[in-house]
mmCIF file of C-alpha atoms and ligand atoms in Angstrom:
data_model
loop_
_atom_site.group_PDB
_atom_site.id
_atom_site.type_symbol
_atom_site.label_atom_id
_atom_site.label_comp_id
_atom_site.label_asym_id
_atom_site.label_seq_id
_atom_site.Cartn_x
_atom_site.Cartn_y
_atom_site.Cartn_z
ATOM 1 C CA MET B 1 -157.645 135.100 -146.788
ATOM 2 C CA THR B 2 -154.694 133.735 -144.804
ATOM 3 C CA GLU B 3 -154.973 130.629 -142.612
ATOM 4 C CA GLN B 4 -154.763 132.825 -139.456
ATOM 5 C CA GLU B 5 -157.708 134.994 -140.666
ATOM 6 C CA SER B 6 -159.839 132.034 -141.607
ATOM 7 C CA GLU B 7 -159.593 130.725 -138.059
ATOM 8 C CA GLU B 8 -161.245 133.813 -136.641
ATOM 9 C CA LEU B 9 -165.006 134.333 -136.216
ATOM 10 C CA ALA B 10 -166.758 137.019 -138.166
ATOM 11 C CA ALA B 11 -166.517 140.254 -136.154
ATOM 12 C CA SER B 12 -169.750 141.308 -134.435
ATOM 13 C CA ASN B 13 -170.917 144.168 -132.161
ATOM 14 C CA LEU B 14 -171.264 141.511 -129.433
ATOM 15 C CA GLY B 15 -167.513 141.854 -129.111
ATOM 16 C CA THR B 16 -167.683 145.524 -128.070
ATOM 17 C CA LEU B 17 -168.203 147.232 -124.708
ATOM 18 C CA GLU B 18 -170.719 149.634 -126.246
ATOM 19 C CA TYR B 19 -172.996 146.705 -127.117
ATOM 20 C CA TRP B 20 -172.925 145.256 -123.583
ATOM 21 C CA GLU B 21 -173.438 148.659 -121.885
ATOM 22 C CA ASN B 22 -176.601 149.178 -124.026
ATOM 23 C CA ALA B 23 -177.840 145.666 -123.499
ATOM 24 C CA TYR B 24 -177.407 145.849 -119.659
ATOM 25 C CA ALA B 25 -178.935 149.380 -119.496
ATOM 26 C CA GLN B 26 -182.083 147.702 -121.001
ATOM 27 C CA GLU B 27 -181.846 144.754 -118.646
ATOM 28 C CA LEU B 28 -181.472 147.096 -115.626
ATOM 29 C CA ASP B 29 -184.674 148.897 -116.624
ATOM 30 C CA ASN B 30 -186.455 145.545 -116.956
ATOM 31 C CA PHE B 31 -185.157 144.352 -113.561
ATOM 32 C CA ARG B 32 -186.335 147.613 -111.866
ATOM 33 C CA ASP B 33 -189.715 147.484 -113.550
ATOM 34 C CA HIS B 34 -190.720 143.811 -113.106
ATOM 35 C CA GLY B 35 -187.782 141.902 -111.500
ATOM 36 C CA ASP B 36 -186.762 140.161 -114.740
ATOM 37 C CA VAL B 37 -183.055 139.202 -114.446
ATOM 38 C CA GLY B 38 -182.741 139.047 -118.233
ATOM 39 C CA GLU B 39 -181.025 136.580 -120.511
ATOM 40 C CA ILE B 40 -179.750 133.304 -119.127
ATOM 41 C CA TRP B 41 -177.111 132.496 -121.639
ATOM 42 C CA PHE B 42 -177.321 128.917 -122.929
ATOM 43 C CA GLY B 43 -180.289 128.203 -120.721
ATOM 44 C CA THR B 44 -181.142 127.839 -116.987
ATOM 45 C CA VAL B 45 -181.132 124.032 -117.019
ATOM 46 C CA ASN B 46 -177.669 123.823 -118.567
ATOM 47 C CA SER B 47 -176.220 126.481 -116.315
ATOM 48 C CA ARG B 48 -177.460 124.615 -113.244
ATOM 49 C CA LYS B 49 -176.032 121.323 -114.588
ATOM 50 C CA VAL B 50 -172.593 122.949 -114.834
ATOM 51 C CA VAL B 51 -172.822 124.396 -111.295
ATOM 52 C CA ARG B 52 -173.851 120.954 -109.994
ATOM 53 C CA TRP B 53 -170.932 119.364 -111.793
ATOM 54 C CA ILE B 54 -168.528 121.876 -110.272
ATOM 55 C CA THR B 55 -170.024 121.101 -106.816
ATOM 56 C CA MET B 56 -169.867 117.281 -107.175
ATOM 57 C CA LYS B 57 -166.767 116.634 -109.253
ATOM 58 C CA LEU B 58 -164.213 119.230 -108.337
ATOM 59 C CA ASP B 59 -162.380 118.778 -105.001
ATOM 60 C CA LEU B 60 -163.135 122.203 -103.539
ATOM 61 C CA ASN B 61 -163.315 123.696 -100.055
ATOM 62 C CA LYS B 62 -166.630 125.571 -100.191
ATOM 63 C CA GLU B 63 -165.729 128.026 -97.447
ATOM 64 C CA ASN B 64 -162.303 129.023 -98.623
ATOM 65 C CA ASP B 65 -161.611 128.217 -102.296
ATOM 66 C CA LYS B 66 -162.039 131.347 -104.382
ATOM 67 C CA ILE B 67 -164.270 131.090 -107.465
ATOM 68 C CA ILE B 68 -164.497 133.915 -110.004
ATOM 69 C CA ASP B 69 -167.038 134.288 -112.804
ATOM 70 C CA VAL B 70 -165.383 136.356 -115.612
ATOM 71 C CA GLY B 71 -167.891 138.388 -117.601
ATOM 72 C CA CYS B 72 -170.501 137.631 -114.896
ATOM 73 C CA GLY B 73 -173.302 139.635 -116.541
ATOM 74 C CA ASN B 74 -176.411 139.462 -114.334
ATOM 75 C CA ALA B 75 -174.622 137.266 -111.730
ATOM 76 C CA MET B 76 -177.030 134.364 -111.983
ATOM 77 C CA THR B 77 -174.229 131.793 -112.097
ATOM 78 C CA LEU B 78 -172.944 133.305 -108.825
ATOM 79 C CA VAL B 79 -176.389 132.968 -107.329
ATOM 80 C CA GLU B 80 -176.463 129.295 -108.305
ATOM 81 C CA LEU B 81 -172.956 128.718 -106.869
ATOM 82 C CA ALA B 82 -173.966 130.457 -103.634
ATOM 83 C CA LYS B 83 -177.018 128.196 -103.393
ATOM 84 C CA GLN B 84 -174.639 125.220 -103.505
ATOM 85 C CA GLY B 85 -172.808 126.664 -100.437
ATOM 86 C CA PHE B 86 -169.771 128.317 -102.095
ATOM 87 C CA ALA B 87 -168.846 131.247 -99.878
ATOM 88 C CA ASN B 88 -165.802 132.877 -101.496
ATOM 89 C CA LEU B 89 -167.294 134.199 -104.725
ATOM 90 C CA THR B 90 -166.278 137.051 -107.053
ATOM 91 C CA GLY B 91 -167.839 138.357 -110.246
ATOM 92 C CA VAL B 92 -166.174 140.643 -112.722
ATOM 93 C CA ASP B 93 -167.442 142.284 -115.906
ATOM 94 C CA TYR B 94 -166.080 145.147 -117.992
ATOM 95 C CA SER B 95 -169.559 146.687 -118.243
ATOM 96 C CA GLN B 96 -170.434 148.975 -115.295
ATOM 97 C CA LYS B 97 -174.089 148.452 -116.135
ATOM 98 C CA ALA B 98 -173.669 144.643 -115.868
ATOM 99 C CA VAL B 99 -172.042 145.078 -112.439
ATOM 100 C CA ASP B 100 -174.940 147.391 -111.348
ATOM 101 C CA LEU B 101 -177.455 144.701 -112.450
ATOM 102 C CA ALA B 102 -175.417 141.986 -110.801
ATOM 103 C CA ARG B 103 -175.435 143.898 -107.489
ATOM 104 C CA MET B 104 -179.197 144.326 -107.586
ATOM 105 C CA VAL B 105 -179.706 140.654 -108.406
ATOM 106 C CA LEU B 106 -177.379 139.537 -105.601
ATOM 107 C CA ASN B 107 -179.020 141.864 -103.063
ATOM 108 C CA ASN B 108 -182.418 140.512 -104.134
ATOM 109 C CA ASN B 109 -181.101 136.978 -103.325
ATOM 110 C CA ASN B 110 -179.694 138.118 -99.908
ATOM 111 C CA LEU B 111 -176.109 137.667 -101.129
ATOM 112 C CA PRO B 112 -174.365 140.883 -100.218
ATOM 113 C CA ASN B 113 -171.054 139.117 -99.558
ATOM 114 C CA VAL B 114 -170.408 138.159 -103.128
ATOM 115 C CA LYS B 115 -167.668 140.532 -104.401
ATOM 116 C CA LEU B 116 -168.152 142.397 -107.635
ATOM 117 C CA GLU B 117 -165.746 144.535 -109.669
ATOM 118 C CA VAL B 118 -165.779 146.393 -112.943
ATOM 119 C CA CYS B 119 -162.796 144.814 -114.697
ATOM 120 C CA ASP B 120 -161.596 144.126 -118.170
ATOM 121 C CA ILE B 121 -160.226 140.608 -118.047
ATOM 122 C CA LEU B 122 -157.739 141.566 -120.799
ATOM 123 C CA ASN B 123 -156.230 144.226 -118.557
ATOM 124 C CA ASN B 124 -156.745 143.463 -114.948
ATOM 125 C CA THR B 125 -155.118 143.646 -111.468
ATOM 126 C CA LEU B 126 -156.881 140.679 -109.976
ATOM 127 C CA SER B 127 -155.167 138.510 -107.402
ATOM 128 C CA HIS B 128 -153.542 135.255 -108.507
ATOM 129 C CA ASP B 129 -155.192 132.800 -106.132
ATOM 130 C CA PHE B 130 -158.504 131.806 -107.724
ATOM 131 C CA LYS B 131 -159.083 127.989 -107.582
ATOM 132 C CA VAL B 132 -161.822 128.123 -110.260
ATOM 133 C CA VAL B 133 -162.538 130.497 -113.155
ATOM 134 C CA HIS B 134 -165.989 130.128 -114.635
ATOM 135 C CA ASP B 135 -166.604 131.691 -118.027
ATOM 136 C CA LYS B 136 -169.983 131.405 -119.857
ATOM 137 C CA GLY B 137 -169.907 133.313 -123.131
ATOM 138 C CA THR B 138 -167.107 135.825 -122.303
ATOM 139 C CA TYR B 139 -164.332 134.179 -124.288
ATOM 140 C CA ASP B 140 -166.905 133.974 -127.136
ATOM 141 C CA ALA B 141 -167.594 137.746 -126.834
ATOM 142 C CA ILE B 142 -163.894 138.539 -126.815
ATOM 143 C CA SER B 143 -163.394 136.369 -129.947
ATOM 144 C CA LEU B 144 -165.969 138.511 -131.766
ATOM 145 C CA ASN B 145 -164.101 141.808 -131.180
ATOM 146 C CA PRO B 146 -163.682 143.582 -134.467
ATOM 147 C CA GLU B 147 -160.018 144.623 -133.694
ATOM 148 C CA ASP B 148 -157.332 141.996 -133.622
ATOM 149 C CA PRO B 149 -159.297 139.177 -131.880
ATOM 150 C CA ALA B 150 -156.401 136.665 -132.174
ATOM 151 C CA THR B 151 -154.184 138.848 -129.914
ATOM 152 C CA LYS B 152 -157.106 139.382 -127.511
ATOM 153 C CA ARG B 153 -157.785 135.673 -127.282
ATOM 154 C CA GLN B 154 -154.118 135.039 -126.521
ATOM 155 C CA LYS B 155 -154.130 137.707 -123.854
ATOM 156 C CA TYR B 156 -157.243 136.129 -122.357
ATOM 157 C CA VAL B 157 -155.580 132.672 -122.095
ATOM 158 C CA GLU B 158 -152.451 134.166 -120.446
ATOM 159 C CA ASN B 159 -154.514 136.312 -118.008
ATOM 160 C CA ILE B 160 -156.767 133.492 -116.933
ATOM 161 C CA HIS B 161 -153.666 131.298 -116.412
ATOM 162 C CA ARG B 162 -152.129 134.066 -114.240
ATOM 163 C CA ILE B 163 -155.140 134.632 -111.933
ATOM 164 C CA LEU B 164 -155.551 130.890 -111.184
ATOM 165 C CA SER B 165 -153.702 129.268 -108.296
ATOM 166 C CA SER B 166 -151.508 126.258 -108.931
ATOM 167 C CA LYS B 167 -153.501 123.477 -110.675
ATOM 168 C CA GLY B 168 -156.628 125.708 -110.715
ATOM 169 C CA TYR B 169 -159.527 124.986 -113.000
ATOM 170 C CA LEU B 170 -161.034 126.945 -115.888
ATOM 171 C CA VAL B 171 -164.687 125.963 -116.628
ATOM 172 C CA LEU B 172 -165.281 127.308 -120.139
ATOM 173 C CA ILE B 173 -168.672 127.365 -121.875
ATOM 174 C CA SER B 174 -168.677 128.436 -125.535
ATOM 175 C CA CYS B 175 -171.213 128.420 -128.310
ATOM 176 C CA ASN B 176 -168.788 129.671 -130.966
ATOM 177 C CA TRP B 177 -165.812 127.279 -130.785
ATOM 178 C CA THR B 178 -165.620 123.461 -131.059
ATOM 179 C CA LYS B 179 -163.765 121.263 -128.630
ATOM 180 C CA GLU B 180 -160.897 120.860 -131.083
ATOM 181 C CA GLU B 181 -160.542 124.550 -131.589
ATOM 182 C CA LEU B 182 -160.587 125.319 -127.857
ATOM 183 C CA LEU B 183 -157.961 122.544 -127.158
ATOM 184 C CA LYS B 184 -155.733 124.258 -129.690
ATOM 185 C CA HIS B 185 -156.252 127.774 -128.258
ATOM 186 C CA PHE B 186 -155.510 126.691 -124.649
ATOM 187 C CA ALA B 187 -152.900 123.987 -125.241
ATOM 188 C CA ASN B 188 -149.824 126.017 -124.151
ATOM 189 C CA HIS B 189 -151.167 126.905 -120.703
ATOM 190 C CA PHE B 190 -153.874 124.313 -119.866
ATOM 191 C CA GLU B 191 -154.631 120.611 -120.092
ATOM 192 C CA LEU B 192 -158.068 119.152 -120.522
ATOM 193 C CA GLU B 193 -159.615 117.788 -117.284
ATOM 194 C CA SER B 194 -163.126 116.944 -118.454
ATOM 195 C CA GLU B 195 -165.674 117.589 -121.170
ATOM 196 C CA LEU B 196 -169.240 118.198 -119.868
ATOM 197 C CA PRO B 197 -172.101 116.783 -121.846
ATOM 198 C CA THR B 198 -174.484 119.254 -123.507
ATOM 199 C CA ASP B 199 -177.840 118.846 -125.094
ATOM 200 C CA THR B 200 -177.621 117.910 -128.788
ATOM 201 C CA PHE B 201 -179.964 118.790 -131.611
ATOM 202 C CA GLN B 202 -180.738 117.217 -134.944
ATOM 203 C CA PHE B 203 -180.577 119.276 -138.138
ATOM 204 C CA GLY B 204 -180.638 117.902 -141.646
ATOM 205 C CA GLY B 205 -180.125 114.368 -140.379
ATOM 206 C CA GLN B 206 -176.972 115.343 -138.477
ATOM 207 C CA THR B 207 -176.596 115.593 -134.689
ATOM 208 C CA GLY B 208 -174.462 118.372 -133.356
ATOM 209 C CA ASN B 209 -173.698 119.994 -130.039
ATOM 210 C CA THR B 210 -174.982 123.560 -129.584
ATOM 211 C CA VAL B 211 -172.540 124.381 -126.807
ATOM 212 C CA THR B 212 -168.982 123.214 -125.913
ATOM 213 C CA GLN B 213 -168.266 122.847 -122.197
ATOM 214 C CA LEU B 214 -164.735 122.071 -121.202
ATOM 215 C CA VAL B 215 -162.956 121.996 -117.901
ATOM 216 C CA PHE B 216 -159.261 122.837 -118.175
ATOM 217 C CA ARG B 217 -156.567 122.503 -115.532
ATOM 218 C CA LYS B 218 -153.761 124.973 -115.274
ATOM 219 C CA LYS B 219 -150.379 123.538 -116.331
HETATM 220 C C1 LIG G 1 -172.561 136.389 -123.551
HETATM 221 S S1 LIG G 1 -172.403 137.481 -122.146
HETATM 222 C C2 LIG G 1 -172.486 136.304 -120.823
HETATM 223 C C3 LIG G 1 -172.748 136.872 -119.490
HETATM 224 C C4 LIG G 1 -172.740 135.881 -118.342
HETATM 225 N N1 LIG G 1 -171.531 135.083 -118.244
HETATM 226 C C5 LIG G 1 -173.951 135.006 -118.395
HETATM 227 O O1 LIG G 1 -173.795 133.793 -118.563
HETATM 228 O O2 LIG G 1 -175.044 135.501 -118.288
HETATM 229 C C6 LIG G 1 -170.725 137.935 -122.250
HETATM 230 C C7 LIG G 1 -170.298 138.807 -121.083
HETATM 231 O O3 LIG G 1 -168.854 139.073 -121.111
HETATM 232 C C8 LIG G 1 -168.644 140.412 -120.725
HETATM 233 N N2 LIG G 1 -167.323 140.749 -121.315
HETATM 234 C C9 LIG G 1 -166.955 140.798 -122.647
HETATM 235 N N3 LIG G 1 -165.697 141.092 -122.788
HETATM 236 C C10 LIG G 1 -165.207 141.229 -121.503
HETATM 237 C C11 LIG G 1 -163.898 141.564 -120.992
HETATM 238 N N4 LIG G 1 -162.842 141.819 -121.780
HETATM 239 N N5 LIG G 1 -163.723 141.636 -119.656
HETATM 240 C C12 LIG G 1 -164.763 141.385 -118.856
HETATM 241 N N6 LIG G 1 -166.021 141.122 -119.235
HETATM 242 C C13 LIG G 1 -166.207 141.000 -120.550
HETATM 243 C C14 LIG G 1 -169.826 141.180 -121.292
HETATM 244 O O4 LIG G 1 -170.021 142.447 -120.709
HETATM 245 C C15 LIG G 1 -170.980 140.232 -121.008
HETATM 246 O O5 LIG G 1 -171.494 140.402 -119.679
#
């Protein structure tokens, strides 16, 4: 195995559109049947902590600054951001079923003004004026794609850089990459602004983070 290959994650169906379409078809049925919004990736408590951090620590204009959640899934992060008063919100996901679920969840929370779009972040026509990009688990999913994940990761970094306004922020939450790995992946286009604390667990006498949460600033 070359050094390049050894730095990739083992491919998984979580890296394919087919997987997410099937998963969200199921989640849509569950939502229609009993109002269950489905999986909250990396936990509700942690997600709320990140949203609170964005609210308190980033110098943002709640009315005007544009925030986008890439790979928004069920839109629960957008719901939390709206609860904090952010008014210029967009969610994108490459799964039509995810966007259908997101629209239902947003309507259920009386948030019809949050914009949604079916969009592959690796091939998009989004505007270039977002102040904040939030990503929980999407860079991870892209990294698991069975076909040429290294090129896809590179494309992700370039595209996120492009859609951000000058000095915009990327809030990145990953369960597959360490801080050191992410710093390497993003070094050419971003600098580290902050590292958000995460819950730790003990295993075999060692303490380790389950999730890496970094805030990058566009160079
Ligand atoms: C682990 S889920 C996280 C969903 C959501 N961020 C959350 O926290 O609930 C990964 C999401 O990324 C989306 N996704 C994966 N690759 C994508 C791409 N290239 N463009 C847009 N969305 C993508 C999937 O459809 C899925 O909704």
